[in-house]
Coordinates of C-alpha atoms in Angstrom, one line a residue:
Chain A
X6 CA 155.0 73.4 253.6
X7 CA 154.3 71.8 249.9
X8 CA 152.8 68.4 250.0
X9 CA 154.2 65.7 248.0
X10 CA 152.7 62.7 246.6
X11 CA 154.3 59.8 248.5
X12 CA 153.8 56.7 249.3
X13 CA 152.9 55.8 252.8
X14 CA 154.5 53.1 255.1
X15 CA 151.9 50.2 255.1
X16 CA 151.8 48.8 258.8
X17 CA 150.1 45.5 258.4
X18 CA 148.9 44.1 262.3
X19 CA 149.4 40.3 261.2
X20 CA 146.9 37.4 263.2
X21 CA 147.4 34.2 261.0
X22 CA 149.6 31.5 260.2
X23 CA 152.9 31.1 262.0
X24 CA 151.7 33.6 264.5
X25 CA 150.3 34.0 267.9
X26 CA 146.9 36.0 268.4
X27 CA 147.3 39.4 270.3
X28 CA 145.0 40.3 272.7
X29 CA 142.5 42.7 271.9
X30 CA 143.7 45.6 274.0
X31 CA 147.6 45.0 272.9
X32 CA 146.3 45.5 269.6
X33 CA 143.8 48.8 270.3
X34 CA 147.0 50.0 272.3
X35 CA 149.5 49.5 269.7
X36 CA 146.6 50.6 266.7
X37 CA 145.6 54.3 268.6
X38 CA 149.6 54.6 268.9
X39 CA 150.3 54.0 265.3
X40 CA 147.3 56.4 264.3
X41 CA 147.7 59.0 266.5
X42 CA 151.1 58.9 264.9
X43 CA 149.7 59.3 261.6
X44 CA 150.0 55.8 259.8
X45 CA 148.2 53.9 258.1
X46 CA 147.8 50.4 259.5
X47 CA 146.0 47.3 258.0
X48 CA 144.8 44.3 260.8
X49 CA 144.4 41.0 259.4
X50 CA 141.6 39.0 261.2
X51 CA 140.1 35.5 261.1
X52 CA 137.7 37.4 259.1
X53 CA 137.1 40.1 256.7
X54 CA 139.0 41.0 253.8
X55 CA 141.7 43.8 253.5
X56 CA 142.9 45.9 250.8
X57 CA 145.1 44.5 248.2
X58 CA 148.7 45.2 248.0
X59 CA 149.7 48.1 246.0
X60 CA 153.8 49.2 245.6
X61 CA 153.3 50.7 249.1
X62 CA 156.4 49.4 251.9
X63 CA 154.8 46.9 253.7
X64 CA 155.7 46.5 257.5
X65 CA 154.4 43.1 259.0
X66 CA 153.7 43.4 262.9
X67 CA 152.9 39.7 264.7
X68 CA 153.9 37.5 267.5
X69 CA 155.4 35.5 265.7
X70 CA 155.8 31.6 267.0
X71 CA 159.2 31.1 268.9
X72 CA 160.0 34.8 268.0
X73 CA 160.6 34.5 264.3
X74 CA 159.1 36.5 262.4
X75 CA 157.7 34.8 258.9
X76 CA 159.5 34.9 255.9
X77 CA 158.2 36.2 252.9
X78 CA 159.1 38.6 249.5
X79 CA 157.3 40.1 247.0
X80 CA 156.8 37.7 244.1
X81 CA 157.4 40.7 241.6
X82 CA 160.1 42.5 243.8
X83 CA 158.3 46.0 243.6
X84 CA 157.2 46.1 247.3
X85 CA 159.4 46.1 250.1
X86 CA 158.6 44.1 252.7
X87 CA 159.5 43.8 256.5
X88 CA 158.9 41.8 259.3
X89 CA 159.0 42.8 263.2
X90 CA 158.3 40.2 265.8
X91 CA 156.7 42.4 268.2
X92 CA 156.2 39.5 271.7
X93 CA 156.7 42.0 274.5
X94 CA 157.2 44.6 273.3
X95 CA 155.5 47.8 274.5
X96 CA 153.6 50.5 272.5
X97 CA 156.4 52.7 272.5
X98 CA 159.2 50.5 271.0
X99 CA 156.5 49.5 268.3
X100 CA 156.3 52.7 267.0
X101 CA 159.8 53.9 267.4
X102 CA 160.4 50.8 265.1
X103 CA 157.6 51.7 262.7
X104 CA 158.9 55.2 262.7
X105 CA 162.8 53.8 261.9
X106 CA 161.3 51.6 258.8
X107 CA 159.2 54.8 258.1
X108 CA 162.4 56.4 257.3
X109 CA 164.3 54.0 255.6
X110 CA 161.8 53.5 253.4
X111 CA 161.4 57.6 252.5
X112 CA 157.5 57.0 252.8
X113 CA 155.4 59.9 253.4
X114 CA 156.0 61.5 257.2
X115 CA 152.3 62.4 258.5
X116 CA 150.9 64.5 260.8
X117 CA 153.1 67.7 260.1
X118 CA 149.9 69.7 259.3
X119 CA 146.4 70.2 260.1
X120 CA 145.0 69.3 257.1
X121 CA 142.6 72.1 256.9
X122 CA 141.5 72.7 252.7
X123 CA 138.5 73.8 250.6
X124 CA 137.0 70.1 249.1
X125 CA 134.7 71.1 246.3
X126 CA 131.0 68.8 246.2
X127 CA 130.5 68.7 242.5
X128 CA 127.2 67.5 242.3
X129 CA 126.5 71.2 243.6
X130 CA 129.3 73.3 242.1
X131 CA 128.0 75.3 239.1
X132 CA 131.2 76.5 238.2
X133 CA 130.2 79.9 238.9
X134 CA 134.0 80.8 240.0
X135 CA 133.2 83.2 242.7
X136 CA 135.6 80.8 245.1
X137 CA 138.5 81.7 242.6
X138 CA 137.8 85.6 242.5
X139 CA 137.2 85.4 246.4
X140 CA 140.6 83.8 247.5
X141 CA 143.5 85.7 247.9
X142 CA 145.7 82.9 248.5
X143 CA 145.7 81.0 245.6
X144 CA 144.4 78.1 246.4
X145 CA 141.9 77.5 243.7
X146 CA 142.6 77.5 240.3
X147 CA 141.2 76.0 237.0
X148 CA 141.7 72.4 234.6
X149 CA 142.5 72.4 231.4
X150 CA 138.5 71.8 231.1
X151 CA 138.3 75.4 232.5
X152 CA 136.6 73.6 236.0
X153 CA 137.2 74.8 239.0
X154 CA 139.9 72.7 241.2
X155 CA 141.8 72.6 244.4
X156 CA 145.0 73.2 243.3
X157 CA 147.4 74.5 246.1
X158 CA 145.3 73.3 249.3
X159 CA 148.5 74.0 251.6
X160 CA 148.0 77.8 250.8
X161 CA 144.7 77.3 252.5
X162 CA 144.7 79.3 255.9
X163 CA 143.9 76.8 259.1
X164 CA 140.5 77.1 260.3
X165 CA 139.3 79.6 258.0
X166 CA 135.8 78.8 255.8
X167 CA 135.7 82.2 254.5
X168 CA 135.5 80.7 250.4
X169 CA 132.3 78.4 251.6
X170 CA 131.0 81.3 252.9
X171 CA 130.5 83.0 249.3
X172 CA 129.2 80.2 247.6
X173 CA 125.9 80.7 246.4
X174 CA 125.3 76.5 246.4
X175 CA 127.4 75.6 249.5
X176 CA 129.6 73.2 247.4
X177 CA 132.2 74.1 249.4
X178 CA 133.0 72.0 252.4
X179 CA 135.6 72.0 254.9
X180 CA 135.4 68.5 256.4
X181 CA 136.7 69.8 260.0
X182 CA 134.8 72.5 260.1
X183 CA 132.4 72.4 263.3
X184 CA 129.1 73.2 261.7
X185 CA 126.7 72.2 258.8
X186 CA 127.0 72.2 256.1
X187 CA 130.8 73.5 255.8
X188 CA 131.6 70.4 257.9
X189 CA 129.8 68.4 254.9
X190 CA 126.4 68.1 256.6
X191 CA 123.5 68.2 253.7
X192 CA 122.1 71.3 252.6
X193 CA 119.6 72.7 253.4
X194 CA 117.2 75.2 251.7
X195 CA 117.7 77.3 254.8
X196 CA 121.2 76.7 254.5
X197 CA 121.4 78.4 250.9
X198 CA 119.0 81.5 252.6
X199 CA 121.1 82.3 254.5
X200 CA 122.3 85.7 254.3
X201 CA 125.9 83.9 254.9
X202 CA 125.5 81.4 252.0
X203 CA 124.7 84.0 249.3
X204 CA 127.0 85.3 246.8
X205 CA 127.4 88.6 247.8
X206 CA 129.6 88.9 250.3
X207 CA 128.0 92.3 251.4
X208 CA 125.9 90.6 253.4
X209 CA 128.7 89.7 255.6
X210 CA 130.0 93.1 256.0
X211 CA 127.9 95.6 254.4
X212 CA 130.4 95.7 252.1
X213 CA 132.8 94.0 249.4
X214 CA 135.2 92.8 252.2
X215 CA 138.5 93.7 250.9
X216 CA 137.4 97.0 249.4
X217 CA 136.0 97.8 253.3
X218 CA 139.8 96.3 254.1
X219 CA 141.5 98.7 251.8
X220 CA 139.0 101.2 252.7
X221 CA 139.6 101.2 256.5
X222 CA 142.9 100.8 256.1
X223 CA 143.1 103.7 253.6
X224 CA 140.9 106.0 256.3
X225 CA 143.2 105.3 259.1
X226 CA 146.6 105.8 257.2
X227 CA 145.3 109.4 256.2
X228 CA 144.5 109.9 260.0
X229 CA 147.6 109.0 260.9
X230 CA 149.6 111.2 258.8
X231 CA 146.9 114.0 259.5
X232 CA 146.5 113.4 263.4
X233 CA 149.7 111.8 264.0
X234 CA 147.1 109.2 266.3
X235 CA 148.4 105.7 266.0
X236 CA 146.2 104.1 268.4
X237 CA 142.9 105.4 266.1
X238 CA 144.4 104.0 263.5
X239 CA 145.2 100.9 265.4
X240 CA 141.9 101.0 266.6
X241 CA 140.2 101.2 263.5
X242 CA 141.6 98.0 262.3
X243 CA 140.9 96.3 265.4
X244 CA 137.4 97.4 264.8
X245 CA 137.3 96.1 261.0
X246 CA 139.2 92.8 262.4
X247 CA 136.7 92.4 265.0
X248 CA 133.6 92.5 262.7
X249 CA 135.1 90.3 260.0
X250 CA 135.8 88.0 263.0
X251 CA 132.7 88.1 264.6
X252 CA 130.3 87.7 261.5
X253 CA 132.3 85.1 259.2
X254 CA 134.0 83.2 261.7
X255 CA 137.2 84.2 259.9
X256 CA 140.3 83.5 262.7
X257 CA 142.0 86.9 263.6
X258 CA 145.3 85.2 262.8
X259 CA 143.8 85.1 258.8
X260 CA 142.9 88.2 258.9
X261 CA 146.5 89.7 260.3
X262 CA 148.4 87.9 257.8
X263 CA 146.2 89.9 254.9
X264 CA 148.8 91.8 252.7
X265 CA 149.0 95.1 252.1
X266 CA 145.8 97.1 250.6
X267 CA 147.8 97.5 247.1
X268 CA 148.5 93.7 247.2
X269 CA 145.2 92.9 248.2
X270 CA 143.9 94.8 244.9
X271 CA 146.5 93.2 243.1
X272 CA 145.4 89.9 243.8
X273 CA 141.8 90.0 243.7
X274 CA 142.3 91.5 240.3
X275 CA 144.6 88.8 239.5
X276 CA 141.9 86.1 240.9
X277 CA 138.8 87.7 239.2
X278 CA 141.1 88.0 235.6
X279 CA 141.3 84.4 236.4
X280 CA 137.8 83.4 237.0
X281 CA 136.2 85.5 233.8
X282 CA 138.9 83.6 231.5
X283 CA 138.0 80.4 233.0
X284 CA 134.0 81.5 232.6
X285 CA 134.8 82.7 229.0
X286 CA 136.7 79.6 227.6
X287 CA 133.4 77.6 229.3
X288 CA 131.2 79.5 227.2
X289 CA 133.4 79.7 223.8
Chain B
X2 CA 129.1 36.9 256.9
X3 CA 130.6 40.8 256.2
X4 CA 131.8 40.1 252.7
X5 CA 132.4 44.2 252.8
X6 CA 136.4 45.6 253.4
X7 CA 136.3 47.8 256.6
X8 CA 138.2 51.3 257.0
X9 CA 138.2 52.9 259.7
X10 CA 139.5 56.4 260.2
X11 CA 140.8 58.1 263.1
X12 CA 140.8 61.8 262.4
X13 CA 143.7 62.2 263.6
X14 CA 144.4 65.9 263.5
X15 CA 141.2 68.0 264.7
X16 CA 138.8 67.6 267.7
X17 CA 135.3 66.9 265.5
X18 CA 134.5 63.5 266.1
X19 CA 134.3 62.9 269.5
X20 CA 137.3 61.0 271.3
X21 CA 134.9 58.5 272.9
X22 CA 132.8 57.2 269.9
X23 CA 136.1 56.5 267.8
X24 CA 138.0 55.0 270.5
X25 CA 134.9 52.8 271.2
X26 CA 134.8 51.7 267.8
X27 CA 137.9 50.8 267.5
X28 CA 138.1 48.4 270.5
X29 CA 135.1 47.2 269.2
X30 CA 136.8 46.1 265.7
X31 CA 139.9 44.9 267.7
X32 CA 137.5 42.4 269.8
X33 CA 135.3 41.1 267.0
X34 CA 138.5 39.5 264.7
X35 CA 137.8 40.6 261.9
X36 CA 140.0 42.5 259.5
X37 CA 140.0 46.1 258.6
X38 CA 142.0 49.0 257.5
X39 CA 142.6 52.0 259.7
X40 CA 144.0 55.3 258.7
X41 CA 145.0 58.5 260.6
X42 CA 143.4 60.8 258.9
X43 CA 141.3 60.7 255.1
X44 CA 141.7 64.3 254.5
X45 CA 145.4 64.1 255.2
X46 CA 145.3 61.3 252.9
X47 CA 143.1 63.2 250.1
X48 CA 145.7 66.5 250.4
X49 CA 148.3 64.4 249.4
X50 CA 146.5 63.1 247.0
X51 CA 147.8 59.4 248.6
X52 CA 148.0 56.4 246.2
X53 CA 146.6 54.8 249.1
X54 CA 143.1 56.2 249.0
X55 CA 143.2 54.5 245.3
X56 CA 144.3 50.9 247.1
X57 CA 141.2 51.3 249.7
X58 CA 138.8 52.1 246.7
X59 CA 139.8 48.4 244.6
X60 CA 138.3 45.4 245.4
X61 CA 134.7 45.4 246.3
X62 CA 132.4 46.8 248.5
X63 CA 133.6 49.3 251.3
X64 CA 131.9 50.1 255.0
X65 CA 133.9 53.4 256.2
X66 CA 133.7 54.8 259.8
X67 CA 134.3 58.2 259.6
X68 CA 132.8 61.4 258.7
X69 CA 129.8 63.2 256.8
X70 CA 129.2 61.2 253.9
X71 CA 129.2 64.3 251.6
X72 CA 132.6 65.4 252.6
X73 CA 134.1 61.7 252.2
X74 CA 132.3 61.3 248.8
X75 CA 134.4 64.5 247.6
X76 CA 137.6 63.5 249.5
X77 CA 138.2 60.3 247.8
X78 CA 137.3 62.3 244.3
X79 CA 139.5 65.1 245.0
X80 CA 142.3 62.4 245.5
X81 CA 141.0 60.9 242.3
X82 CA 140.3 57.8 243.6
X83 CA 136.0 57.4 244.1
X84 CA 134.2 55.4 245.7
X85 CA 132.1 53.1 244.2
X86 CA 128.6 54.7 243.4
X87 CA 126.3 51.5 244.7
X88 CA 129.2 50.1 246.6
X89 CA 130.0 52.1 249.5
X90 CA 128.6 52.7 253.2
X91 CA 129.5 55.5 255.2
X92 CA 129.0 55.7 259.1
X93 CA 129.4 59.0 260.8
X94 CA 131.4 59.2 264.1
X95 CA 130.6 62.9 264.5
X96 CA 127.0 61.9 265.0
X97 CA 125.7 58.9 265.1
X98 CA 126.6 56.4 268.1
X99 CA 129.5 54.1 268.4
X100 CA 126.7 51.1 268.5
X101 CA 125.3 52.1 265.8
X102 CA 128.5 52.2 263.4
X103 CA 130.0 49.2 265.1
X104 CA 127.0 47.3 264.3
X105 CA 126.8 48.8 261.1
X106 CA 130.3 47.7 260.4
X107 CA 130.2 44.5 261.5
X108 CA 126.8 43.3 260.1
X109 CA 126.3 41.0 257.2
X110 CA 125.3 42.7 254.1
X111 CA 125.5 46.8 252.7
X112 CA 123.5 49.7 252.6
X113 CA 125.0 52.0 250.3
X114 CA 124.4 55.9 250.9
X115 CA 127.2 57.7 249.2
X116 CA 124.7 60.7 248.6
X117 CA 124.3 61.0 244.3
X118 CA 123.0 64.7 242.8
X119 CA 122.2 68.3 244.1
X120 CA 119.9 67.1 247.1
X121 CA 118.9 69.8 249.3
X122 CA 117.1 69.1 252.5
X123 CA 114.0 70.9 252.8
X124 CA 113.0 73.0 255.0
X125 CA 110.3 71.9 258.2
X126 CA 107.8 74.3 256.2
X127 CA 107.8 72.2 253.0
X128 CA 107.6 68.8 255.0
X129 CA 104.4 67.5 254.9
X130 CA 102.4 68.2 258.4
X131 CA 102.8 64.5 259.2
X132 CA 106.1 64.6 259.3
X133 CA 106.9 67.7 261.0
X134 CA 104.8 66.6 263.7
X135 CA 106.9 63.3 264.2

């Protein structure tokens, strides 16, 4: 999946003139729907200020009084704006209708994937580029400024925090992530102890962890062709995979989808070609 | 009276902040009147890059439910669209009570804490006795 910058469907829970308050669990109902759902929704209330209107669509929910709905445009004609008198209706048929004006309107469709990406805390990052040499999936790359960045965060694998884990200054946060400080939790000094949190990712493994990769994989290709055993071999990588699960909470799914020992090389050579660049235009 | 916009965000897509404190605070927000903004999810929003995030950000001070705020601090600047430094206050559904961010959302006034700089907590051996003992 590549995510695109759209716009998304502005779903505006209207209380106010011309309109008939809705009760407070109609509204919670109709609001955990919408969210769970993945809009955005804004509720207007006798108090409080909202947001101001950007070029968004704007969908205006309300009870409207004797069913009809307010009418109202865009002064400058950039926004389009709807109306849905929702009296009676049920939580269902609200968000069907959202869902309709959704697509008519070719706003952004949410909710399609787990938004699971590296987000870079730059009061700690020190530019150091081990992220970029460490990922084999692209997903970091370098400005024009030659500073690290998020670039593809869609190429990130679900649930894995494997880049955060080699970050000498744990700038690296993954804000679903169950623990601190991946999860975004402050740092602590025993945080940046941690055999985990330092550079080297030896201390993982005992090893650089795609040269162990390669070099597993390389030991039980040549017993396979010598022994003719496949489930050694089969073994021996369940035994590597097991280990890389165990000690960096890597899913086994991640570690499955790893490309071949020649691609690996490839791309860590690629990725580290990358990262001295960036490290020399920093310093020139 | 709040003079501070609200958001509220639902985190839609993963199991971290427990079901009960955001449901909780969002019946809360429904009951008091006022108005807010709710989203699905923020880092959705950020990966996107949504022009939204940039239409939450204008216009004052902010109060945000939600997560740590390290990780919201750095995913409203990844979707270039910061916060403001002294004009932002973020509650944390994945720890702190539902009381405490309702009342914290709904009270007069702001207590910014977007965190600023390299802080690193120390450790219990570099507190002083005092505190540790506390």
């Amino acid at each position: 999946m590549t995510l695109k910058e759209q716009v998304t469907l502005r779903v505006v829970l209207y209380e106010g003139e011309g309109s008939q308050p809705l009760a407070a669990a109609d509204q919670f109902a109709a609001l955990t729907a919408l969210l769970e759902k993945g809009f955005a929704v804004t509720r207007t209330g006798a108090t409080g200020r909202v947001a101001p209107a950007d070029r968004s669509p704007l969908l205006v929910l309300g009870s409207f009084s004797q069913g009809k709905a307010i009418q109202a445009e865009d002064a400058s004609g950039t926004v389009p704006v709807r109306f849905a008198d929702i009296t009676g209706w049920d939580v269902a048929r609200i968000v069907q209708t959202v869902e309709s004006v959704r697509e008519e309107t070719q706003a952004a469709r949410q909710g399609d994937w787990k938004p699971w990406f590296p987000v870079i805390d730059y009061d700690r990052c020190t530019n150091c580029m081990q992220c970029l040499s460490f990922c084999l999936f692209g997903v970091y790359g370098v400005s024009a400024e030659q500073k690290i960045q998020v670039q593809q965060n869609d190429n990130c694998k679900t649930n894995c925090p494997a880049c955060s884990r080699v970050c000498p200054e744990a700038a690296i946060m993954f804000p679903k992530y169950k623990a601190g400080p991946i999860n975004g939790d402050e740092v602590s000094d025993a945080d940046l102890q941690r055999e985990k949190m330092k550079v080297d990712i030896s201390a993982l493994l005992g090893g650089d962890v795609y040269s162990l990769l390669r070099q597993r994989s390389e030991k039980a290709k040549s017993r396979f062709s010598k022994e003719r055993d496949s489930d050694k071999a089969l073994n021996e990588r369940k035994k590597c995979l097991v280990k890389l699960v165990e000690g960096g909470d890597i899913p086994p799914e991640v570690l499955m989808s790893l490309p071949s020992p020649e691609e690996i090389q490839r791309r860590a050579q690629e990725a580290m070609a990358k990262a001295q660049a960036a490290l020399a235009g920093r310093a020139g | 009276m709040n003079t501070s916009r609200i958001l509220y965000c639902h985190c839609a897509y993963a199991q971290v902040v427990p079901k009960e404190v955001k449901e909780l605070v969002l019946k809360r927000l429904c009951a008091a009147g006022v108005a807010f903004e709710a989203v699905a999810d923020l880092c959705e929003m950020s990966a996107r890059r949504d022009p939204a995030l940039k239409r939450l950000t204008e216009g004052g001070t902010l109060k945000i439910a939600a997560c740590y705020p390290r990780a919201v601090k750095w995913l409203f600047e990844a979707a270039q669209a910061p916060l403001p430094a002294h004009g932002a206050e973020i509650l944390n559904m994945r720890v702190q009570p539902a009381d405490e961010v309702t009342e914290a959302l709904l009270r007069p006034g702001l207590e910014p804490n977007l965190p600023a700089g390299k802080a690193t907590r120390p450790s219990a051996a570099e507190l002083p006795k005092t505190e540790v003992a506390a």
